[in-house]
Amino acid sequence: MSEGTVGRHTLGPHVVGQRVVVRRVVRGETGPSGGPALTDLLGVCTAWGDDACVIQPQTGAPVRIPLADIVSGKPVPPRPSVRQRVPPAEAQRRGFALFADLETRPLGGWVLRRSPTATARRANSVLAFGPAGVPDAYAEVVAFYDAHGTRPIAAVLPGSEEEALFRDHGWGLESHDADTVFQLAAVSQASRSLRGVRADGVEVALDVAGDQATVRLLLDGEQVGGGVAAYAGDWVGFRSLEVAPAHRRRGLALVVMAELLDWGAERGATTAYLQVLGDNEPALALYARLGFREHHRYRYLAP
């Protein structure tokens, strides 16, 4: 097969190690129209030689395909991990574990959330991802938060019908923050990235209460950083990750993450999650180094 022919289907030695789809001729068989039979194969290209390539399907034995039998083909994106295929609403529900006193009440497909102590918006808003599926859901939201003397807030996916519903009632962005980014990572990958992290002269205190853990970094008895983690159903989540301004750029945030990740891993967590504002570039860069990737974005609306 000539190099020009290879170029027409965008395959070649450069796709070794990549996921590809290949359409090929099935020798000795006839297709529905009377011509040669064709079949498609999806898998990872493990070898490319002068006369054939080898494709490893997701299941089964490797398949050797003569280059002369390739009709078309192209690289395809890697299949998303199982954790990335979790719907946004389910991922958000995992985060309920981060607030020990969180009160929740289902409203059809929505969830009303309230915490007597936490000030975080995700603990004091309606989770409106997807249709509520019940009548008068909007009025129920307003009545629920009015009854508790708090301002109603809605967490919605950008561009969703739910966002349009609340905006039609005169709601707008709850603040001038950027959208919130919900991120996921494999605990194993994040832990490897943090192996050997330490902070000389800083005392690390870990306090555990049930399925929640709090890390405090102490310097001469003064707290200079910390964070909170919660474990539930093999997921570990993080919130309130902070380092005092005077002590930043010393790697203390990594120390906090390392301690909380170790705690989660010991409990059997395989997936880690956190949330960060989309315009917080330093935090996004830090978490990207640990293997965190965007799962979804959402925003808060209020009257």
mmCIF file of C-alpha atoms in Angstrom:
data_model
loop_
_atom_site.group_PDB
_atom_site.id
_atom_site.type_symbol
_atom_site.label_atom_id
_atom_site.label_comp_id
_atom_site.label_asym_id
_atom_site.label_seq_id
_atom_site.Cartn_x
_atom_site.Cartn_y
_atom_site.Cartn_z
ATOM 1 C CA MET A 1 0.000 0.000 0.000
ATOM 2 C CA SER A 2 1.387 3.372 -0.976
ATOM 3 C CA GLU A 3 2.012 6.188 1.483
ATOM 4 C CA GLY A 4 -0.580 8.235 -0.391
ATOM 5 C CA THR A 5 -3.231 5.589 0.189
ATOM 6 C CA VAL A 6 -2.382 5.478 3.897
ATOM 7 C CA GLY A 7 -2.754 9.223 4.121
ATOM 8 C CA ARG A 8 -6.284 9.107 2.688
ATOM 9 C CA HIS A 9 -7.584 7.253 5.709
ATOM 10 C CA THR A 10 -5.409 9.161 8.216
ATOM 11 C CA LEU A 11 -3.912 5.933 9.562
ATOM 12 C CA GLY A 12 -0.262 4.970 9.686
ATOM 13 C CA PRO A 13 2.566 4.256 12.127
ATOM 14 C CA HIS A 14 1.692 7.456 14.006
ATOM 15 C CA VAL A 15 -1.527 5.877 15.399
ATOM 16 C CA VAL A 16 0.252 3.112 17.304
ATOM 17 C CA GLY A 17 -0.966 3.333 20.885
ATOM 18 C CA GLN A 18 -4.114 5.245 19.890
ATOM 19 C CA ARG A 19 -7.751 4.183 19.772
ATOM 20 C CA VAL A 20 -8.871 3.856 16.138
ATOM 21 C CA VAL A 21 -11.799 2.661 14.048
ATOM 22 C CA VAL A 22 -10.940 0.707 10.884
ATOM 23 C CA ARG A 23 -13.234 -0.315 8.032
ATOM 24 C CA ARG A 24 -11.812 -3.290 6.183
ATOM 25 C CA VAL A 25 -12.645 -5.782 3.450
ATOM 26 C CA VAL A 26 -13.641 -9.267 4.604
ATOM 27 C CA ARG A 27 -11.934 -11.564 2.139
ATOM 28 C CA GLY A 28 -14.046 -14.396 0.713
ATOM 29 C CA GLU A 29 -17.382 -12.822 1.686
ATOM 30 C CA THR A 30 -19.910 -10.859 -0.351
ATOM 31 C CA GLY A 31 -21.755 -7.810 0.859
ATOM 32 C CA PRO A 32 -25.519 -7.052 0.505
ATOM 33 C CA SER A 33 -24.985 -5.202 -2.800
ATOM 34 C CA GLY A 34 -22.970 -8.025 -4.320
ATOM 35 C CA GLY A 35 -19.606 -6.372 -3.777
ATOM 36 C CA PRO A 36 -16.950 -7.189 -1.176
ATOM 37 C CA ALA A 37 -18.167 -7.492 2.415
ATOM 38 C CA LEU A 38 -16.986 -4.761 4.760
ATOM 39 C CA THR A 39 -16.750 -4.647 8.553
ATOM 40 C CA ASP A 40 -15.698 -2.084 11.154
ATOM 41 C CA LEU A 41 -13.307 -2.702 14.034
ATOM 42 C CA LEU A 42 -12.804 -0.413 17.038
ATOM 43 C CA GLY A 43 -9.750 -0.840 19.236
ATOM 44 C CA VAL A 44 -6.231 0.275 20.059
ATOM 45 C CA CYS A 45 -3.594 0.030 17.332
ATOM 46 C CA THR A 46 -0.694 -1.905 18.879
ATOM 47 C CA ALA A 47 1.511 -2.299 15.790
ATOM 48 C CA TRP A 48 1.893 -0.942 12.250
ATOM 49 C CA GLY A 49 4.150 -2.701 9.774
ATOM 50 C CA ASP A 50 4.910 -2.566 6.075
ATOM 51 C CA ASP A 51 2.044 -4.875 5.148
ATOM 52 C CA ALA A 52 -0.309 -5.075 8.151
ATOM 53 C CA CYS A 53 -1.433 -3.454 11.387
ATOM 54 C CA VAL A 54 -2.641 -5.007 14.632
ATOM 55 C CA ILE A 55 -5.748 -3.805 16.452
ATOM 56 C CA GLN A 56 -6.599 -4.805 20.013
ATOM 57 C CA PRO A 57 -10.393 -4.648 20.562
ATOM 58 C CA GLN A 58 -11.778 -3.948 24.010
ATOM 59 C CA THR A 59 -12.507 -7.655 24.349
ATOM 60 C CA GLY A 60 -11.099 -10.660 22.547
ATOM 61 C CA ALA A 61 -7.847 -11.424 20.782
ATOM 62 C CA PRO A 62 -5.796 -8.941 18.733
ATOM 63 C CA VAL A 63 -6.740 -8.687 15.043
ATOM 64 C CA ARG A 64 -4.145 -8.514 12.268
ATOM 65 C CA ILE A 65 -5.378 -6.480 9.297
ATOM 66 C CA PRO A 66 -3.488 -6.426 5.974
ATOM 67 C CA LEU A 67 -2.988 -2.806 4.924
ATOM 68 C CA ALA A 68 -4.362 -3.674 1.479
ATOM 69 C CA ASP A 69 -7.714 -4.547 3.114
ATOM 70 C CA ILE A 70 -8.178 -1.164 4.849
ATOM 71 C CA VAL A 71 -10.915 0.872 3.189
ATOM 72 C CA SER A 72 -11.090 3.730 5.673
ATOM 73 C CA GLY A 73 -10.187 4.550 9.240
ATOM 74 C CA LYS A 74 -9.343 7.274 11.695
ATOM 75 C CA PRO A 75 -8.240 7.840 15.285
ATOM 76 C CA VAL A 76 -11.087 8.283 17.767
ATOM 77 C CA PRO A 77 -11.025 9.900 21.208
ATOM 78 C CA PRO A 78 -10.379 7.613 24.176
ATOM 79 C CA ARG A 79 -13.480 6.248 25.810
ATOM 80 C CA PRO A 80 -14.333 8.333 28.879
ATOM 81 C CA SER A 81 -13.579 6.671 32.195
ATOM 82 C CA VAL A 82 -16.454 5.161 34.148
ATOM 83 C CA ARG A 83 -16.319 8.022 36.651
ATOM 84 C CA GLN A 84 -16.578 10.607 33.871
ATOM 85 C CA ARG A 85 -19.765 8.930 32.614
ATOM 86 C CA VAL A 86 -21.561 9.534 35.918
ATOM 87 C CA PRO A 87 -24.412 12.046 35.304
ATOM 88 C CA PRO A 88 -23.842 15.528 36.802
ATOM 89 C CA ALA A 89 -26.787 15.217 39.191
ATOM 90 C CA GLU A 90 -25.420 11.961 40.616
ATOM 91 C CA ALA A 91 -21.945 13.449 40.982
ATOM 92 C CA GLN A 92 -23.436 16.387 42.878
ATOM 93 C CA ARG A 93 -25.290 14.055 45.211
ATOM 94 C CA ARG A 94 -21.976 12.458 46.144
ATOM 95 C CA GLY A 95 -20.979 15.844 47.495
ATOM 96 C CA PHE A 96 -23.766 15.826 50.079
ATOM 97 C CA ALA A 97 -21.397 13.858 52.335
ATOM 98 C CA LEU A 98 -19.194 16.944 52.749
ATOM 99 C CA PHE A 99 -21.707 18.617 55.078
ATOM 100 C CA ALA A 100 -22.459 16.558 58.177
ATOM 101 C CA ASP A 101 -25.643 18.445 59.094
ATOM 102 C CA LEU A 102 -27.000 18.818 55.558
ATOM 103 C CA GLU A 103 -30.758 18.518 55.353
ATOM 104 C CA THR A 104 -32.139 17.392 51.996
ATOM 105 C CA ARG A 105 -35.668 17.045 50.667
ATOM 106 C CA PRO A 106 -36.497 15.611 47.240
ATOM 107 C CA LEU A 107 -38.665 17.734 44.977
ATOM 108 C CA GLY A 108 -39.285 15.369 42.100
ATOM 109 C CA GLY A 109 -35.959 15.226 40.277
ATOM 110 C CA TRP A 110 -34.642 18.243 42.218
ATOM 111 C CA VAL A 111 -33.203 18.303 45.727
ATOM 112 C CA LEU A 112 -33.807 21.054 48.267
ATOM 113 C CA ARG A 113 -30.708 21.526 50.438
ATOM 114 C CA ARG A 114 -30.243 23.356 53.701
ATOM 115 C CA SER A 115 -27.552 23.409 56.391
ATOM 116 C CA PRO A 116 -28.045 25.110 59.790
ATOM 117 C CA THR A 117 -24.294 25.799 60.058
ATOM 118 C CA ALA A 118 -22.644 25.769 56.618
ATOM 119 C CA THR A 119 -22.626 28.938 54.538
ATOM 120 C CA ALA A 120 -21.594 27.257 51.268
ATOM 121 C CA ARG A 121 -24.101 27.725 48.458
ATOM 122 C CA ARG A 122 -24.056 24.018 47.595
ATOM 123 C CA ALA A 123 -25.375 23.354 51.110
ATOM 124 C CA ASN A 124 -28.103 25.993 50.858
ATOM 125 C CA SER A 125 -29.636 25.794 47.399
ATOM 126 C CA VAL A 126 -31.918 23.673 45.278
ATOM 127 C CA LEU A 127 -30.056 21.243 43.049
ATOM 128 C CA ALA A 128 -32.025 21.699 39.826
ATOM 129 C CA PHE A 129 -30.212 19.489 37.311
ATOM 130 C CA GLY A 130 -32.787 18.140 34.862
ATOM 131 C CA PRO A 131 -36.575 18.456 35.056
ATOM 132 C CA ALA A 132 -38.304 18.401 38.426
ATOM 133 C CA GLY A 133 -41.186 16.389 37.016
ATOM 134 C CA VAL A 134 -43.667 17.678 39.591
ATOM 135 C CA PRO A 135 -46.184 20.549 39.387
ATOM 136 C CA ASP A 136 -45.429 23.923 40.951
ATOM 137 C CA ALA A 137 -41.773 23.038 41.559
ATOM 138 C CA TYR A 138 -40.689 26.675 41.306
ATOM 139 C CA ALA A 139 -43.229 27.780 43.918
ATOM 140 C CA GLU A 140 -42.136 24.919 46.183
ATOM 141 C CA VAL A 141 -38.533 26.126 46.022
ATOM 142 C CA VAL A 142 -39.437 29.673 46.993
ATOM 143 C CA ALA A 143 -41.738 28.500 49.786
ATOM 144 C CA PHE A 144 -39.119 26.140 51.242
ATOM 145 C CA TYR A 145 -36.437 28.788 51.628
ATOM 146 C CA ASP A 146 -38.922 31.455 52.708
ATOM 147 C CA ALA A 147 -40.023 29.128 55.494
ATOM 148 C CA HIS A 148 -36.438 28.968 56.754
ATOM 149 C CA GLY A 149 -35.852 32.703 56.384
ATOM 150 C CA THR A 150 -33.150 32.327 53.750
ATOM 151 C CA ARG A 151 -32.713 33.628 50.246
ATOM 152 C CA PRO A 152 -33.595 30.996 47.625
ATOM 153 C CA ILE A 153 -30.699 29.929 45.406
ATOM 154 C CA ALA A 154 -30.757 27.467 42.505
ATOM 155 C CA ALA A 155 -27.839 25.432 41.150
ATOM 156 C CA VAL A 156 -28.401 24.870 37.410
ATOM 157 C CA LEU A 157 -26.482 23.634 34.392
ATOM 158 C CA PRO A 158 -25.602 26.430 31.933
ATOM 159 C CA GLY A 159 -28.015 26.675 29.036
ATOM 160 C CA SER A 160 -30.447 24.173 30.562
ATOM 161 C CA GLU A 161 -34.240 24.403 30.606
ATOM 162 C CA GLU A 162 -33.986 24.789 34.364
ATOM 163 C CA GLU A 163 -31.813 27.884 33.973
ATOM 164 C CA ALA A 164 -34.370 29.307 31.548
ATOM 165 C CA LEU A 165 -37.202 28.573 34.015
ATOM 166 C CA PHE A 166 -35.602 30.506 36.862
ATOM 167 C CA ARG A 167 -34.499 33.348 34.589
ATOM 168 C CA ASP A 168 -38.067 33.629 33.290
ATOM 169 C CA HIS A 169 -39.037 34.377 36.900
ATOM 170 C CA GLY A 170 -36.532 37.225 37.025
ATOM 171 C CA TRP A 171 -33.614 35.363 38.584
ATOM 172 C CA GLY A 172 -30.023 36.156 37.664
ATOM 173 C CA LEU A 173 -26.519 35.135 38.682
ATOM 174 C CA GLU A 174 -26.324 34.849 42.470
ATOM 175 C CA SER A 175 -22.922 36.558 42.401
ATOM 176 C CA HIS A 176 -20.407 37.719 39.856
ATOM 177 C CA ASP A 177 -18.392 34.517 40.216
ATOM 178 C CA ALA A 178 -17.502 32.402 37.222
ATOM 179 C CA ASP A 179 -19.247 29.057 36.806
ATOM 180 C CA THR A 180 -18.254 26.368 39.293
ATOM 181 C CA VAL A 181 -16.205 23.480 37.895
ATOM 182 C CA PHE A 182 -16.817 20.006 39.339
ATOM 183 C CA GLN A 183 -13.640 17.948 38.879
ATOM 184 C CA LEU A 184 -12.817 14.265 39.227
ATOM 185 C CA ALA A 185 -9.590 12.273 39.514
ATOM 186 C CA ALA A 186 -8.508 8.736 40.227
ATOM 187 C CA VAL A 187 -7.308 8.524 43.828
ATOM 188 C CA SER A 188 -4.383 6.349 42.720
ATOM 189 C CA GLN A 189 -3.172 8.908 40.171
ATOM 190 C CA ALA A 190 -3.550 11.871 42.520
ATOM 191 C CA SER A 191 -1.765 9.985 45.306
ATOM 192 C CA ARG A 192 1.165 9.145 43.015
ATOM 193 C CA SER A 193 1.467 12.818 42.081
ATOM 194 C CA LEU A 194 1.718 13.735 45.768
ATOM 195 C CA ARG A 195 4.160 11.038 46.817
ATOM 196 C CA GLY A 196 6.961 12.502 48.907
ATOM 197 C CA VAL A 197 5.240 15.857 49.492
ATOM 198 C CA ARG A 198 6.223 17.393 52.813
ATOM 199 C CA ALA A 199 6.548 20.751 54.564
ATOM 200 C CA ASP A 200 9.461 21.148 56.948
ATOM 201 C CA GLY A 201 8.635 22.804 60.248
ATOM 202 C CA VAL A 202 4.876 22.502 59.803
ATOM 203 C CA GLU A 203 2.846 20.242 62.087
ATOM 204 C CA VAL A 204 0.058 18.255 60.451
ATOM 205 C CA ALA A 205 -3.012 17.517 62.600
ATOM 206 C CA LEU A 206 -5.665 15.101 61.315
ATOM 207 C CA ASP A 207 -9.035 15.013 63.092
ATOM 208 C CA VAL A 208 -11.511 12.297 62.099
ATOM 209 C CA ALA A 209 -15.217 12.216 62.938
ATOM 210 C CA GLY A 210 -17.076 9.348 61.289
ATOM 211 C CA ASP A 211 -16.734 9.632 57.518
ATOM 212 C CA GLN A 212 -15.283 13.148 57.643
ATOM 213 C CA ALA A 213 -11.706 14.254 58.211
ATOM 214 C CA THR A 214 -10.211 17.679 58.867
ATOM 215 C CA VAL A 215 -6.552 18.525 58.304
ATOM 216 C CA ARG A 216 -4.947 21.491 60.051
ATOM 217 C CA LEU A 217 -1.440 22.739 59.289
ATOM 218 C CA LEU A 218 0.148 24.394 62.330
ATOM 219 C CA LEU A 219 3.216 26.614 62.437
ATOM 220 C CA ASP A 220 4.309 27.633 65.937
ATOM 221 C CA GLY A 221 0.810 26.780 67.137
ATOM 222 C CA GLU A 222 -0.905 28.953 64.535
ATOM 223 C CA GLN A 223 -3.077 27.391 61.858
ATOM 224 C CA VAL A 224 -1.712 28.301 58.427
ATOM 225 C CA GLY A 225 -3.760 25.945 56.263
ATOM 226 C CA GLY A 226 -6.276 23.148 56.203
ATOM 227 C CA GLY A 227 -9.112 21.370 54.506
ATOM 228 C CA VAL A 228 -11.995 18.945 54.914
ATOM 229 C CA ALA A 229 -12.665 15.588 53.251
ATOM 230 C CA ALA A 230 -15.632 13.219 53.307
ATOM 231 C CA TYR A 231 -15.890 9.586 52.255
ATOM 232 C CA ALA A 232 -19.004 7.890 50.877
ATOM 233 C CA GLY A 233 -19.454 4.957 48.521
ATOM 234 C CA ASP A 234 -15.781 4.744 47.420
ATOM 235 C CA TRP A 235 -15.666 8.488 46.572
ATOM 236 C CA VAL A 236 -13.723 11.024 48.614
ATOM 237 C CA GLY A 237 -14.470 14.737 48.263
ATOM 238 C CA PHE A 238 -12.715 17.885 49.424
ATOM 239 C CA ARG A 239 -13.822 21.340 50.496
ATOM 240 C CA SER A 240 -12.532 24.389 52.387
ATOM 241 C CA LEU A 241 -8.978 23.871 51.107
ATOM 242 C CA GLU A 242 -7.172 26.987 52.272
ATOM 243 C CA VAL A 243 -3.683 28.315 52.984
ATOM 244 C CA ALA A 244 -3.096 31.624 54.791
ATOM 245 C CA PRO A 245 -1.960 34.297 52.277
ATOM 246 C CA ALA A 246 1.364 34.855 54.073
ATOM 247 C CA HIS A 247 2.244 31.161 53.712
ATOM 248 C CA ARG A 248 1.275 30.466 50.107
ATOM 249 C CA ARG A 249 3.658 29.236 47.388
ATOM 250 C CA ARG A 250 5.330 26.855 49.850
ATOM 251 C CA GLY A 251 3.501 23.728 48.739
ATOM 252 C CA LEU A 252 1.256 23.684 51.810
ATOM 253 C CA ALA A 253 -1.878 23.081 49.727
ATOM 254 C CA LEU A 254 -0.241 19.909 48.402
ATOM 255 C CA VAL A 255 0.448 18.772 51.956
ATOM 256 C CA VAL A 256 -3.224 19.204 52.843
ATOM 257 C CA MET A 257 -4.312 17.286 49.738
ATOM 258 C CA ALA A 258 -1.809 14.496 50.384
ATOM 259 C CA GLU A 259 -3.057 13.961 53.938
ATOM 260 C CA LEU A 260 -6.722 13.968 52.958
ATOM 261 C CA LEU A 261 -6.136 11.691 49.961
ATOM 262 C CA ASP A 262 -4.245 9.196 52.113
ATOM 263 C CA TRP A 263 -7.131 9.187 54.562
ATOM 264 C CA GLY A 264 -9.641 8.584 51.767
ATOM 265 C CA ALA A 265 -7.522 5.859 50.181
ATOM 266 C CA GLU A 266 -7.277 4.032 53.505
ATOM 267 C CA ARG A 267 -11.079 3.903 53.592
ATOM 268 C CA GLY A 268 -11.222 2.425 50.097
ATOM 269 C CA ALA A 269 -11.890 5.514 47.969
ATOM 270 C CA THR A 270 -11.050 5.154 44.271
ATOM 271 C CA THR A 271 -12.509 8.441 42.973
ATOM 272 C CA ALA A 272 -11.680 11.930 44.234
ATOM 273 C CA TYR A 273 -13.730 15.049 43.558
ATOM 274 C CA LEU A 274 -13.635 18.757 44.327
ATOM 275 C CA GLN A 275 -15.129 22.002 43.083
ATOM 276 C CA VAL A 276 -13.407 25.216 42.090
ATOM 277 C CA LEU A 277 -14.450 28.465 40.440
ATOM 278 C CA GLY A 278 -13.739 28.452 36.730
ATOM 279 C CA ASP A 279 -11.664 31.649 36.876
ATOM 280 C CA ASN A 280 -9.387 30.437 39.685
ATOM 281 C CA GLU A 281 -6.443 29.712 37.395
ATOM 282 C CA PRO A 282 -3.889 28.902 40.143
ATOM 283 C CA ALA A 283 -6.195 26.319 41.713
ATOM 284 C CA LEU A 284 -7.106 24.809 38.342
ATOM 285 C CA ALA A 285 -3.419 24.470 37.473
ATOM 286 C CA LEU A 286 -2.675 22.862 40.848
ATOM 287 C CA TYR A 287 -5.451 20.301 40.548
ATOM 288 C CA ALA A 288 -4.570 19.532 36.916
ATOM 289 C CA ARG A 289 -1.110 18.491 38.120
ATOM 290 C CA LEU A 290 -2.806 15.935 40.371
ATOM 291 C CA GLY A 291 -4.885 14.470 37.550
ATOM 292 C CA PHE A 292 -8.184 16.257 38.185
ATOM 293 C CA ARG A 293 -10.289 16.791 35.062
ATOM 294 C CA GLU A 294 -13.504 18.721 34.490
ATOM 295 C CA HIS A 295 -16.670 16.665 34.818
ATOM 296 C CA HIS A 296 -19.248 19.436 34.472
ATOM 297 C CA ARG A 297 -19.874 23.129 35.147
ATOM 298 C CA TYR A 298 -22.821 24.770 36.804
ATOM 299 C CA ARG A 299 -23.921 28.152 38.119
ATOM 300 C CA TYR A 300 -26.001 29.641 40.902
ATOM 301 C CA LEU A 301 -29.059 31.798 40.289
ATOM 302 C CA ALA A 302 -31.053 33.840 42.777
ATOM 303 C CA PRO A 303 -33.950 36.357 42.682
#
